């Protein structure tokens, strides 16, 4: 498997994706524009160190991103070299896991996305399953048990060199404002590997829900379980909670996990409302308020606001985003 990861075609594809995505620098300061000259000069020695098992990933750089509620999410940005290697790993592992991932999982997978997940929710609501458990896993990325994750990888991957490299990335550490931060749990958000690792861990939850014949939609660590009535929703939450705690070693956030009717749900920024011919999709009020606040923060920079609004509308194209143009355009 390592030879497939390090094949010229796979590495060239990985480089092209990293260069196209750009992104900020890691702890070494190398930009994606500087990656190609580095690989031209040192690519063969880098490849050999990976084959020999002597390559050591760099720690990631902590970057704090506003969440819109006054809090911050910490991303861990790998170096350009490590993003390149991680991308090469993902390209080989993804087909292996796509064969076993659930149809109910939509986040960070080929040919799937937010719109597909929201449409599936709407399908459940209009099929009579209009009560939902809107489940929040408490600090999922910070709480993943690395030992549990490595056991899952060991079960599926049979090249010890690849397992060693994955373990090195999972335990690579983080640097915040120049200071190393110790952590014995969690996976870093911000690199190509983290979405795949999250899906590998949470696929165990998907399998358990499928065995229990639950209707659900999962987008990364955002999950909804659909039921016909409130009592069934409470039972679904009650029965899955011990599995999440004992088998996955994760916690449900009781303060953010809710049981509600479809028209009181927010999922991936969307909401739902009842009409004469069934439930429809809308942009959730919180998403609109957050967008207006963001536009007002651009302080008269019309061009910047315009680009943001276009991006926002693209995300919410399932709903009628155009009707908000007048409200959000800078005056």
PDB file of C-alpha atoms in Angstrom:
ATOM      1  CA  UNK A   1       0.000   0.000   0.000  1.00  0.00           C
ATOM      2  CA  UNK A   2       2.816   2.443   0.778  1.00  0.00           C
ATOM      3  CA  UNK A   3       4.198   1.939  -2.735  1.00  0.00           C
ATOM      4  CA  UNK A   4       0.778   2.931  -4.146  1.00  0.00           C
ATOM      5  CA  UNK A   5       0.759   6.047  -1.953  1.00  0.00           C
ATOM      6  CA  UNK A   6       4.244   6.997  -3.145  1.00  0.00           C
ATOM      7  CA  UNK A   7       3.699   6.187  -6.820  1.00  0.00           C
ATOM      8  CA  UNK A   8       4.550   9.085  -9.182  1.00  0.00           C
ATOM      9  CA  UNK A   9       0.974   9.375 -10.481  1.00  0.00           C
ATOM     10  CA  UNK A  10      -0.511   9.502  -6.982  1.00  0.00           C
ATOM     11  CA  UNK A  11       2.060  12.029  -5.760  1.00  0.00           C
ATOM     12  CA  UNK A  12       1.537  14.251  -8.806  1.00  0.00           C
ATOM     13  CA  UNK A  13      -2.216  14.236  -8.220  1.00  0.00           C
ATOM     14  CA  UNK A  14      -1.675  15.014  -4.534  1.00  0.00           C
ATOM     15  CA  UNK A  15       0.591  17.948  -5.348  1.00  0.00           C
ATOM     16  CA  UNK A  16      -1.895  19.348  -7.873  1.00  0.00           C
ATOM     17  CA  UNK A  17      -4.700  19.292  -5.274  1.00  0.00           C
ATOM     18  CA  UNK A  18      -2.587  20.925  -2.575  1.00  0.00           C
ATOM     19  CA  UNK A  19      -1.417  23.621  -4.991  1.00  0.00           C
ATOM     20  CA  UNK A  20      -4.971  24.277  -6.177  1.00  0.00           C
ATOM     21  CA  UNK A  21      -6.391  24.486  -2.633  1.00  0.00           C
ATOM     22  CA  UNK A  22      -3.582  26.831  -1.537  1.00  0.00           C
ATOM     23  CA  UNK A  23      -4.229  27.384   2.183  1.00  0.00           C
ATOM     24  CA  UNK A  24      -2.092  28.987   4.838  1.00  0.00           C
ATOM     25  CA  UNK A  25       1.374  27.955   5.986  1.00  0.00           C
ATOM     26  CA  UNK A  26       2.329  25.522   8.763  1.00  0.00           C
ATOM     27  CA  UNK A  27       4.931  25.932  11.506  1.00  0.00           C
ATOM     28  CA  UNK A  28       7.817  26.010   9.012  1.00  0.00           C
ATOM     29  CA  UNK A  29       6.377  28.987   7.101  1.00  0.00           C
ATOM     30  CA  UNK A  30       6.505  27.216   3.734  1.00  0.00           C
ATOM     31  CA  UNK A  31       3.726  28.316   1.378  1.00  0.00           C
ATOM     32  CA  UNK A  32       2.134  26.089  -1.252  1.00  0.00           C
ATOM     33  CA  UNK A  33       3.931  28.199  -3.888  1.00  0.00           C
ATOM     34  CA  UNK A  34       7.252  27.119  -2.349  1.00  0.00           C
ATOM     35  CA  UNK A  35       6.297  23.441  -2.269  1.00  0.00           C
ATOM     36  CA  UNK A  36       7.137  22.611  -5.894  1.00  0.00           C
ATOM     37  CA  UNK A  37      10.723  23.952  -5.758  1.00  0.00           C
ATOM     38  CA  UNK A  38      11.222  21.989  -2.532  1.00  0.00           C
ATOM     39  CA  UNK A  39       9.927  18.774  -4.082  1.00  0.00           C
ATOM     40  CA  UNK A  40      12.060  19.268  -7.196  1.00  0.00           C
ATOM     41  CA  UNK A  41      15.143  19.562  -4.989  1.00  0.00           C
ATOM     42  CA  UNK A  42      14.291  17.073  -2.217  1.00  0.00           C
ATOM     43  CA  UNK A  43      11.404  14.942  -3.476  1.00  0.00           C
ATOM     44  CA  UNK A  44      13.411  11.743  -3.886  1.00  0.00           C
ATOM     45  CA  UNK A  45      14.987  11.916  -0.431  1.00  0.00           C
ATOM     46  CA  UNK A  46      11.542  12.666   1.056  1.00  0.00           C
ATOM     47  CA  UNK A  47      10.091   9.630  -0.719  1.00  0.00           C
ATOM     48  CA  UNK A  48      12.953   7.439   0.501  1.00  0.00           C
ATOM     49  CA  UNK A  49      12.492   8.557   4.108  1.00  0.00           C
ATOM     50  CA  UNK A  50       8.827   7.590   3.870  1.00  0.00           C
ATOM     51  CA  UNK A  51       9.750   4.170   2.476  1.00  0.00           C
ATOM     52  CA  UNK A  52      12.380   3.707   5.202  1.00  0.00           C
ATOM     53  CA  UNK A  53      10.010   4.732   7.978  1.00  0.00           C
ATOM     54  CA  UNK A  54      12.327   7.522   9.090  1.00  0.00           C
ATOM     55  CA  UNK A  55      10.081  10.441   8.131  1.00  0.00           C
ATOM     56  CA  UNK A  56       8.682  12.377  11.117  1.00  0.00           C
ATOM     57  CA  UNK A  57       5.698  14.690  10.507  1.00  0.00           C
ATOM     58  CA  UNK A  58       5.930  18.232  11.846  1.00  0.00           C
ATOM     59  CA  UNK A  59       3.479  19.416  14.534  1.00  0.00           C
ATOM     60  CA  UNK A  60       0.531  21.394  13.225  1.00  0.00           C
ATOM     61  CA  UNK A  61       0.119  25.150  13.721  1.00  0.00           C
ATOM     62  CA  UNK A  62      -2.869  26.235  15.813  1.00  0.00           C
ATOM     63  CA  UNK A  63      -5.160  28.743  14.084  1.00  0.00           C
ATOM     64  CA  UNK A  64      -8.297  30.024  15.827  1.00  0.00           C
ATOM     65  CA  UNK A  65     -11.381  30.561  13.661  1.00  0.00           C
ATOM     66  CA  UNK A  66     -14.444  32.491  14.945  1.00  0.00           C
ATOM     67  CA  UNK A  67     -17.555  30.291  15.224  1.00  0.00           C
ATOM     68  CA  UNK A  68     -19.995  33.219  15.134  1.00  0.00           C
ATOM     69  CA  UNK A  69     -21.184  32.834  18.744  1.00  0.00           C
ATOM     70  CA  UNK A  70     -18.260  34.569  20.390  1.00  0.00           C
ATOM     71  CA  UNK A  71     -16.307  31.312  20.603  1.00  0.00           C
ATOM     72  CA  UNK A  72     -13.471  29.965  18.489  1.00  0.00           C
ATOM     73  CA  UNK A  73     -12.676  26.674  16.777  1.00  0.00           C
ATOM     74  CA  UNK A  74      -9.016  25.690  16.764  1.00  0.00           C
ATOM     75  CA  UNK A  75      -7.701  24.330  13.485  1.00  0.00           C
ATOM     76  CA  UNK A  76      -4.390  22.491  13.229  1.00  0.00           C
ATOM     77  CA  UNK A  77      -2.656  23.511  10.010  1.00  0.00           C
ATOM     78  CA  UNK A  78      -0.033  21.021   8.762  1.00  0.00           C
ATOM     79  CA  UNK A  79       3.024  22.147   6.832  1.00  0.00           C
ATOM     80  CA  UNK A  80       2.718  22.200   3.039  1.00  0.00           C
ATOM     81  CA  UNK A  81       4.891  19.063   2.910  1.00  0.00           C
ATOM     82  CA  UNK A  82       2.650  17.201   5.347  1.00  0.00           C
ATOM     83  CA  UNK A  83      -0.496  18.349   3.529  1.00  0.00           C
ATOM     84  CA  UNK A  84       1.034  16.896   0.361  1.00  0.00           C
ATOM     85  CA  UNK A  85       1.805  13.558   2.052  1.00  0.00           C
ATOM     86  CA  UNK A  86      -1.583  13.410   3.791  1.00  0.00           C
ATOM     87  CA  UNK A  87      -3.331  14.055   0.487  1.00  0.00           C
ATOM     88  CA  UNK A  88      -1.400  11.195  -1.114  1.00  0.00           C
ATOM     89  CA  UNK A  89      -2.461   8.882   1.736  1.00  0.00           C
ATOM     90  CA  UNK A  90      -6.125   9.903   1.494  1.00  0.00           C
ATOM     91  CA  UNK A  91      -6.246   9.256  -2.252  1.00  0.00           C
ATOM     92  CA  UNK A  92      -5.289   5.613  -1.688  1.00  0.00           C
ATOM     93  CA  UNK A  93      -7.299   5.005   1.490  1.00  0.00           C
ATOM     94  CA  UNK A  94     -10.508   6.689   0.322  1.00  0.00           C
ATOM     95  CA  UNK A  95     -11.565   3.946  -2.152  1.00  0.00           C
ATOM     96  CA  UNK A  96     -10.923   1.305   0.525  1.00  0.00           C
ATOM     97  CA  UNK A  97     -13.252   3.034   2.972  1.00  0.00           C
ATOM     98  CA  UNK A  98     -15.816   4.211   0.436  1.00  0.00           C
ATOM     99  CA  UNK A  99     -16.632   0.520  -0.052  1.00  0.00           C
ATOM    100  CA  UNK A 100     -17.704   0.201   3.600  1.00  0.00           C
ATOM    101  CA  UNK A 101     -18.993   3.659   4.530  1.00  0.00           C
ATOM    102  CA  UNK A 102     -22.743   4.074   5.077  1.00  0.00           C
ATOM    103  CA  UNK A 103     -25.095   5.584   2.510  1.00  0.00           C
ATOM    104  CA  UNK A 104     -26.358   7.750   5.383  1.00  0.00           C
ATOM    105  CA  UNK A 105     -23.007   9.551   5.685  1.00  0.00           C
ATOM    106  CA  UNK A 106     -22.561  12.681   3.546  1.00  0.00           C
ATOM    107  CA  UNK A 107     -19.658  14.714   4.910  1.00  0.00           C
ATOM    108  CA  UNK A 108     -16.319  14.951   3.079  1.00  0.00           C
ATOM    109  CA  UNK A 109     -17.019  12.101   0.686  1.00  0.00           C
ATOM    110  CA  UNK A 110     -16.795  11.969  -3.135  1.00  0.00           C
ATOM    111  CA  UNK A 111     -19.974  12.947  -4.977  1.00  0.00           C
ATOM    112  CA  UNK A 112     -21.733  13.887  -1.719  1.00  0.00           C
ATOM    113  CA  UNK A 113     -22.230  17.092   0.176  1.00  0.00           C
ATOM    114  CA  UNK A 114     -24.391  19.424   2.240  1.00  0.00           C
ATOM    115  CA  UNK A 115     -27.200  19.603  -0.317  1.00  0.00           C
ATOM    116  CA  UNK A 116     -27.525  15.817  -0.486  1.00  0.00           C
ATOM    117  CA  UNK A 117     -27.705  15.586   3.316  1.00  0.00           C
ATOM    118  CA  UNK A 118     -30.371  18.311   3.571  1.00  0.00           C
ATOM    119  CA  UNK A 119     -32.449  16.735   0.786  1.00  0.00           C
ATOM    120  CA  UNK A 120     -32.335  13.389   2.591  1.00  0.00           C
ATOM    121  CA  UNK A 121     -33.556  15.066   5.794  1.00  0.00           C
ATOM    122  CA  UNK A 122     -36.445  16.566   3.842  1.00  0.00           C
ATOM    123  CA  UNK A 123     -37.275  13.135   2.422  1.00  0.00           C
ATOM    124  CA  UNK A 124     -37.510  11.651   5.923  1.00  0.00           C
ATOM    125  CA  UNK A 125     -39.630  14.545   7.196  1.00  0.00           C
ATOM    126  CA  UNK A 126     -42.087  14.168   4.327  1.00  0.00           C
ATOM    127  CA  UNK A 127     -42.265  10.397   4.838  1.00  0.00           C
ATOM    128  CA  UNK A 128     -43.775  10.822   8.295  1.00  0.00           C
ATOM    129  CA  UNK A 129     -40.515  10.793  10.287  1.00  0.00           C
ATOM    130  CA  UNK A 130     -40.844  14.429  11.297  1.00  0.00           C
ATOM    131  CA  UNK A 131     -39.489  14.129  14.837  1.00  0.00           C
ATOM    132  CA  UNK A 132     -35.701  14.252  15.060  1.00  0.00           C
ATOM    133  CA  UNK A 133     -32.894  13.737  17.519  1.00  0.00           C
ATOM    134  CA  UNK A 134     -30.512  16.564  16.628  1.00  0.00           C
ATOM    135  CA  UNK A 135     -27.425  15.037  18.211  1.00  0.00           C
ATOM    136  CA  UNK A 136     -24.266  16.907  19.153  1.00  0.00           C
ATOM    137  CA  UNK A 137     -21.107  15.003  20.064  1.00  0.00           C
ATOM    138  CA  UNK A 138     -19.236  17.036  22.663  1.00  0.00           C
ATOM    139  CA  UNK A 139     -15.979  18.451  21.240  1.00  0.00           C
ATOM    140  CA  UNK A 140     -15.726  15.496  18.872  1.00  0.00           C
ATOM    141  CA  UNK A 141     -12.435  16.342  17.151  1.00  0.00           C
ATOM    142  CA  UNK A 142     -10.801  17.183  20.488  1.00  0.00           C
ATOM    143  CA  UNK A 143     -12.142  14.040  22.191  1.00  0.00           C
ATOM    144  CA  UNK A 144     -11.461  11.201  19.747  1.00  0.00           C
ATOM    145  CA  UNK A 145      -9.699   8.360  21.538  1.00  0.00           C
ATOM    146  CA  UNK A 146      -6.541   7.865  19.501  1.00  0.00           C
ATOM    147  CA  UNK A 147      -6.060   4.308  20.725  1.00  0.00           C
ATOM    148  CA  UNK A 148      -9.581   3.400  19.568  1.00  0.00           C
ATOM    149  CA  UNK A 149      -8.994   5.051  16.193  1.00  0.00           C
ATOM    150  CA  UNK A 150      -5.679   3.252  15.714  1.00  0.00           C
ATOM    151  CA  UNK A 151      -7.350  -0.079  16.516  1.00  0.00           C
ATOM    152  CA  UNK A 152      -9.884   0.574  13.764  1.00  0.00           C
ATOM    153  CA  UNK A 153      -7.105   1.445  11.329  1.00  0.00           C
ATOM    154  CA  UNK A 154      -5.170  -1.684  12.331  1.00  0.00           C
ATOM    155  CA  UNK A 155      -8.266  -3.775  11.581  1.00  0.00           C
ATOM    156  CA  UNK A 156      -8.586  -2.413   8.051  1.00  0.00           C
ATOM    157  CA  UNK A 157      -5.029  -1.627   6.896  1.00  0.00           C
ATOM    158  CA  UNK A 158      -2.440  -4.370   6.599  1.00  0.00           C
ATOM    159  CA  UNK A 159       0.676  -2.407   5.655  1.00  0.00           C
ATOM    160  CA  UNK A 160       2.528  -1.733   8.916  1.00  0.00           C
ATOM    161  CA  UNK A 161       4.463   1.135   7.346  1.00  0.00           C
ATOM    162  CA  UNK A 162       1.230   2.957   6.505  1.00  0.00           C
ATOM    163  CA  UNK A 163      -0.112   2.298  10.002  1.00  0.00           C
ATOM    164  CA  UNK A 164       3.089   3.727  11.488  1.00  0.00           C
ATOM    165  CA  UNK A 165       2.787   6.842   9.316  1.00  0.00           C
ATOM    166  CA  UNK A 166      -0.883   7.325  10.239  1.00  0.00           C
ATOM    167  CA  UNK A 167      -0.017   6.953  13.914  1.00  0.00           C
ATOM    168  CA  UNK A 168       2.712   9.557  13.509  1.00  0.00           C
ATOM    169  CA  UNK A 169       0.235  12.016  12.024  1.00  0.00           C
ATOM    170  CA  UNK A 170      -2.420  11.345  14.663  1.00  0.00           C
ATOM    171  CA  UNK A 171       0.149  12.005  17.403  1.00  0.00           C
ATOM    172  CA  UNK A 172       2.080  14.766  15.632  1.00  0.00           C
ATOM    173  CA  UNK A 173       1.320  17.452  18.214  1.00  0.00           C
ATOM    174  CA  UNK A 174       0.312  21.083  17.945  1.00  0.00           C
ATOM    175  CA  UNK A 175       2.113  24.417  18.329  1.00  0.00           C
ATOM    176  CA  UNK A 176       0.149  27.448  19.527  1.00  0.00           C
ATOM    177  CA  UNK A 177       1.886  30.832  19.218  1.00  0.00           C
ATOM    178  CA  UNK A 178       5.252  29.104  19.135  1.00  0.00           C
ATOM    179  CA  UNK A 179       4.593  26.936  22.197  1.00  0.00           C
ATOM    180  CA  UNK A 180       4.065  23.153  22.009  1.00  0.00           C
ATOM    181  CA  UNK A 181       0.712  22.056  23.449  1.00  0.00           C
ATOM    182  CA  UNK A 182       0.445  18.543  24.850  1.00  0.00           C
ATOM    183  CA  UNK A 183      -2.676  16.513  24.103  1.00  0.00           C
ATOM    184  CA  UNK A 184      -3.298  12.784  24.461  1.00  0.00           C
ATOM    185  CA  UNK A 185      -6.672  12.779  22.671  1.00  0.00           C
ATOM    186  CA  UNK A 186      -8.283  14.171  19.540  1.00  0.00           C
ATOM    187  CA  UNK A 187      -7.448  14.582  15.870  1.00  0.00           C
ATOM    188  CA  UNK A 188      -6.407  17.885  14.311  1.00  0.00           C
ATOM    189  CA  UNK A 189      -8.940  19.644  12.089  1.00  0.00           C
ATOM    190  CA  UNK A 190      -7.320  21.400   9.182  1.00  0.00           C
ATOM    191  CA  UNK A 191      -5.453  18.766   7.166  1.00  0.00           C
ATOM    192  CA  UNK A 192      -6.580  16.356   4.430  1.00  0.00           C
ATOM    193  CA  UNK A 193      -6.506  13.354   6.806  1.00  0.00           C
ATOM    194  CA  UNK A 194      -8.842  14.591   9.548  1.00  0.00           C
ATOM    195  CA  UNK A 195     -12.173  14.273   7.654  1.00  0.00           C
ATOM    196  CA  UNK A 196     -11.350  10.705   6.618  1.00  0.00           C
ATOM    197  CA  UNK A 197     -10.250   9.748  10.143  1.00  0.00           C
ATOM    198  CA  UNK A 198     -13.452  11.255  11.558  1.00  0.00           C
ATOM    199  CA  UNK A 199     -15.569   9.241   9.136  1.00  0.00           C
ATOM    200  CA  UNK A 200     -13.653   6.050   9.992  1.00  0.00           C
ATOM    201  CA  UNK A 201     -14.420   6.542  13.680  1.00  0.00           C
ATOM    202  CA  UNK A 202     -18.059   7.552  13.184  1.00  0.00           C
ATOM    203  CA  UNK A 203     -18.734   4.791  10.679  1.00  0.00           C
ATOM    204  CA  UNK A 204     -18.869   2.559  13.760  1.00  0.00           C
ATOM    205  CA  UNK A 205     -21.802   4.660  14.967  1.00  0.00           C
ATOM    206  CA  UNK A 206     -23.411   4.424  11.527  1.00  0.00           C
ATOM    207  CA  UNK A 207     -23.174   0.628  11.630  1.00  0.00           C
ATOM    208  CA  UNK A 208     -24.763   0.499  15.064  1.00  0.00           C
ATOM    209  CA  UNK A 209     -27.662   2.713  13.978  1.00  0.00           C
ATOM    210  CA  UNK A 210     -28.189   0.626  10.853  1.00  0.00           C
ATOM    211  CA  UNK A 211     -28.257  -2.535  12.957  1.00  0.00           C
ATOM    212  CA  UNK A 212     -30.937  -0.879  15.113  1.00  0.00           C
ATOM    213  CA  UNK A 213     -32.840   0.056  11.917  1.00  0.00           C
ATOM    214  CA  UNK A 214     -32.802   3.748  12.719  1.00  0.00           C
ATOM    215  CA  UNK A 215     -33.315   6.393  10.041  1.00  0.00           C
ATOM    216  CA  UNK A 216     -30.486   8.907  10.211  1.00  0.00           C
ATOM    217  CA  UNK A 217     -28.327  11.381   8.321  1.00  0.00           C
ATOM    218  CA  UNK A 218     -24.762  12.175   9.321  1.00  0.00           C
ATOM    219  CA  UNK A 219     -22.515  14.938   7.995  1.00  0.00           C
ATOM    220  CA  UNK A 220     -19.135  14.478   9.723  1.00  0.00           C
ATOM    221  CA  UNK A 221     -19.995  14.885  13.436  1.00  0.00           C
ATOM    222  CA  UNK A 222     -23.404  16.510  12.779  1.00  0.00           C
ATOM    223  CA  UNK A 223     -26.141  13.870  13.043  1.00  0.00           C
ATOM    224  CA  UNK A 224     -29.930  13.594  12.942  1.00  0.00           C
ATOM    225  CA  UNK A 225     -32.018  10.520  13.830  1.00  0.00           C
ATOM    226  CA  UNK A 226     -35.556  10.576  12.432  1.00  0.00           C
ATOM    227  CA  UNK A 227     -38.610   9.142  14.194  1.00  0.00           C
ATOM    228  CA  UNK A 228     -42.404   9.147  13.854  1.00  0.00           C
ATOM    229  CA  UNK A 229     -43.112  10.663  17.262  1.00  0.00           C
ATOM    230  CA  UNK A 230     -41.492  12.268  20.291  1.00  0.00           C
ATOM    231  CA  UNK A 231     -41.533   9.061  22.372  1.00  0.00           C
ATOM    232  CA  UNK A 232     -39.652   7.119  19.682  1.00  0.00           C
ATOM    233  CA  UNK A 233     -37.076   9.905  19.454  1.00  0.00           C
ATOM    234  CA  UNK A 234     -36.445   9.792  23.205  1.00  0.00           C
ATOM    235  CA  UNK A 235     -36.049   5.999  23.015  1.00  0.00           C
ATOM    236  CA  UNK A 236     -33.609   6.280  20.109  1.00  0.00           C
ATOM    237  CA  UNK A 237     -31.430   8.729  22.052  1.00  0.00           C
ATOM    238  CA  UNK A 238     -31.646   6.680  25.230  1.00  0.00           C
ATOM    239  CA  UNK A 239     -30.565   3.482  23.488  1.00  0.00           C
ATOM    240  CA  UNK A 240     -27.688   4.906  21.421  1.00  0.00           C
ATOM    241  CA  UNK A 241     -26.122   6.933  24.264  1.00  0.00           C
ATOM    242  CA  UNK A 242     -24.450   3.940  26.022  1.00  0.00           C
ATOM    243  CA  UNK A 243     -22.923   2.752  22.728  1.00  0.00           C
ATOM    244  CA  UNK A 244     -21.406   6.176  22.092  1.00  0.00           C
ATOM    245  CA  UNK A 245     -19.937   6.306  25.583  1.00  0.00           C
ATOM    246  CA  UNK A 246     -18.745   2.728  26.049  1.00  0.00           C
ATOM    247  CA  UNK A 247     -17.826   1.640  22.520  1.00  0.00           C
ATOM    248  CA  UNK A 248     -16.661   4.896  20.930  1.00  0.00           C
ATOM    249  CA  UNK A 249     -15.476   6.568  24.158  1.00  0.00           C
ATOM    250  CA  UNK A 250     -17.219   9.780  23.123  1.00  0.00           C
ATOM    251  CA  UNK A 251     -19.777  11.971  24.903  1.00  0.00           C
ATOM    252  CA  UNK A 252     -23.113  13.398  23.826  1.00  0.00           C
ATOM    253  CA  UNK A 253     -23.451  17.098  24.587  1.00  0.00           C
ATOM    254  CA  UNK A 254     -26.699  17.167  26.555  1.00  0.00           C
ATOM    255  CA  UNK A 255     -26.932  20.942  26.352  1.00  0.00           C
ATOM    256  CA  UNK A 256     -26.883  21.005  22.543  1.00  0.00           C
ATOM    257  CA  UNK A 257     -28.616  17.703  21.736  1.00  0.00           C
ATOM    258  CA  UNK A 258     -32.327  18.313  21.228  1.00  0.00           C
ATOM    259  CA  UNK A 259     -35.448  16.394  20.281  1.00  0.00           C
ATOM    260  CA  UNK A 260     -37.798  18.492  18.165  1.00  0.00           C
ATOM    261  CA  UNK A 261     -40.254  18.594  15.302  1.00  0.00           C
ATOM    262  CA  UNK A 262     -38.925  19.270  11.813  1.00  0.00           C
ATOM    263  CA  UNK A 263     -39.905  22.955  11.822  1.00  0.00           C
ATOM    264  CA  UNK A 264     -37.777  23.581  14.933  1.00  0.00           C
ATOM    265  CA  UNK A 265     -34.622  21.955  13.558  1.00  0.00           C
ATOM    266  CA  UNK A 266     -31.436  23.605  12.297  1.00  0.00           C
ATOM    267  CA  UNK A 267     -29.108  21.389  10.279  1.00  0.00           C
ATOM    268  CA  UNK A 268     -26.005  22.543   8.385  1.00  0.00           C
ATOM    269  CA  UNK A 269     -27.357  26.102   8.438  1.00  0.00           C
ATOM    270  CA  UNK A 270     -30.726  25.145   6.956  1.00  0.00           C
ATOM    271  CA  UNK A 271     -34.174  25.060   8.543  1.00  0.00           C
ATOM    272  CA  UNK A 272     -37.463  23.463   7.523  1.00  0.00           C
ATOM    273  CA  UNK A 273     -41.052  24.734   7.454  1.00  0.00           C
ATOM    274  CA  UNK A 274     -44.459  23.199   6.935  1.00  0.00           C
ATOM    275  CA  UNK A 275     -46.520  24.118   3.892  1.00  0.00           C
ATOM    276  CA  UNK A 276     -49.786  22.823   2.458  1.00  0.00           C
ATOM    277  CA  UNK A 277     -47.927  20.242   0.386  1.00  0.00           C
ATOM    278  CA  UNK A 278     -45.401  19.094   2.964  1.00  0.00           C
ATOM    279  CA  UNK A 279     -42.163  20.304   4.481  1.00  0.00           C
ATOM    280  CA  UNK A 280     -39.922  22.695   2.562  1.00  0.00           C
ATOM    281  CA  UNK A 281     -36.343  23.900   2.975  1.00  0.00           C
ATOM    282  CA  UNK A 282     -35.442  27.382   4.159  1.00  0.00           C
ATOM    283  CA  UNK A 283     -32.367  29.228   5.349  1.00  0.00           C
ATOM    284  CA  UNK A 284     -32.399  29.101   9.126  1.00  0.00           C
ATOM    285  CA  UNK A 285     -32.937  32.422  10.891  1.00  0.00           C
ATOM    286  CA  UNK A 286     -29.641  32.058  12.791  1.00  0.00           C
ATOM    287  CA  UNK A 287     -27.769  31.712   9.496  1.00  0.00           C
ATOM    288  CA  UNK A 288     -29.388  34.870   8.122  1.00  0.00           C
ATOM    289  CA  UNK A 289     -28.587  36.849  11.271  1.00  0.00           C
ATOM    290  CA  UNK A 290     -24.972  35.663  11.237  1.00  0.00           C
ATOM    291  CA  UNK A 291     -24.602  36.583   7.571  1.00  0.00           C
ATOM    292  CA  UNK A 292     -25.973  40.097   8.103  1.00  0.00           C
ATOM    293  CA  UNK A 293     -23.618  40.590  11.026  1.00  0.00           C
ATOM    294  CA  UNK A 294     -20.689  39.453   8.907  1.00  0.00           C
ATOM    295  CA  UNK A 295     -21.590  41.750   6.004  1.00  0.00           C
ATOM    296  CA  UNK A 296     -21.871  44.742   8.363  1.00  0.00           C
ATOM    297  CA  UNK A 297     -18.355  43.979   9.644  1.00  0.00           C
ATOM    298  CA  UNK A 298     -16.807  44.727   6.253  1.00  0.00           C
ATOM    299  CA  UNK A 299     -17.021  48.467   7.035  1.00  0.00           C
ATOM    300  CA  UNK A 300     -18.009  49.728   3.603  1.00  0.00           C
ATOM    301  CA  UNK A 301     -15.773  47.362   1.631  1.00  0.00           C
ATOM    302  CA  UNK A 302     -18.398  46.623  -1.018  1.00  0.00           C
ATOM    303  CA  UNK A 303     -16.233  44.281  -3.066  1.00  0.00           C
ATOM    304  CA  UNK A 304     -15.368  42.093  -0.089  1.00  0.00           C
ATOM    305  CA  UNK A 305     -19.006  42.029   0.988  1.00  0.00           C
ATOM    306  CA  UNK A 306     -20.088  41.104  -2.542  1.00  0.00           C
ATOM    307  CA  UNK A 307     -17.708  38.114  -2.683  1.00  0.00           C
ATOM    308  CA  UNK A 308     -18.900  36.938   0.718  1.00  0.00           C
ATOM    309  CA  UNK A 309     -22.572  37.221  -0.281  1.00  0.00           C
ATOM    310  CA  UNK A 310     -21.991  35.287  -3.511  1.00  0.00           C
ATOM    311  CA  UNK A 311     -20.296  32.495  -1.549  1.00  0.00           C
ATOM    312  CA  UNK A 312     -23.085  32.525   1.045  1.00  0.00           C
ATOM    313  CA  UNK A 313     -25.766  32.303  -1.616  1.00  0.00           C
ATOM    314  CA  UNK A 314     -23.975  29.405  -3.261  1.00  0.00           C
ATOM    315  CA  UNK A 315     -24.024  27.481   0.024  1.00  0.00           C
ATOM    316  CA  UNK A 316     -27.763  28.113   0.443  1.00  0.00           C
ATOM    317  CA  UNK A 317     -28.830  27.597  -3.156  1.00  0.00           C
ATOM    318  CA  UNK A 318     -31.281  24.864  -2.094  1.00  0.00           C
ATOM    319  CA  UNK A 319     -33.364  27.635  -0.536  1.00  0.00           C
ATOM    320  CA  UNK A 320     -34.358  30.924  -2.136  1.00  0.00           C
ATOM    321  CA  UNK A 321     -31.278  32.896  -1.112  1.00  0.00           C
ATOM    322  CA  UNK A 322     -31.865  35.576  -3.759  1.00  0.00           C
ATOM    323  CA  UNK A 323     -34.779  37.080  -1.828  1.00  0.00           C
ATOM    324  CA  UNK A 324     -32.333  38.325   0.815  1.00  0.00           C
ATOM    325  CA  UNK A 325     -30.200  40.300  -1.647  1.00  0.00           C
ATOM    326  CA  UNK A 326     -31.763  43.661  -0.855  1.00  0.00           C
ATOM    327  CA  UNK A 327     -31.366  43.175   2.877  1.00  0.00           C
ATOM    328  CA  UNK A 328     -27.725  42.185   2.788  1.00  0.00           C
ATOM    329  CA  UNK A 329     -26.369  44.467   0.053  1.00  0.00           C
ATOM    330  CA  UNK A 330     -24.223  47.322   1.414  1.00  0.00           C
ATOM    331  CA  UNK A 331     -26.114  50.604   1.214  1.00  0.00           C
TER     332      UNK A 331
END
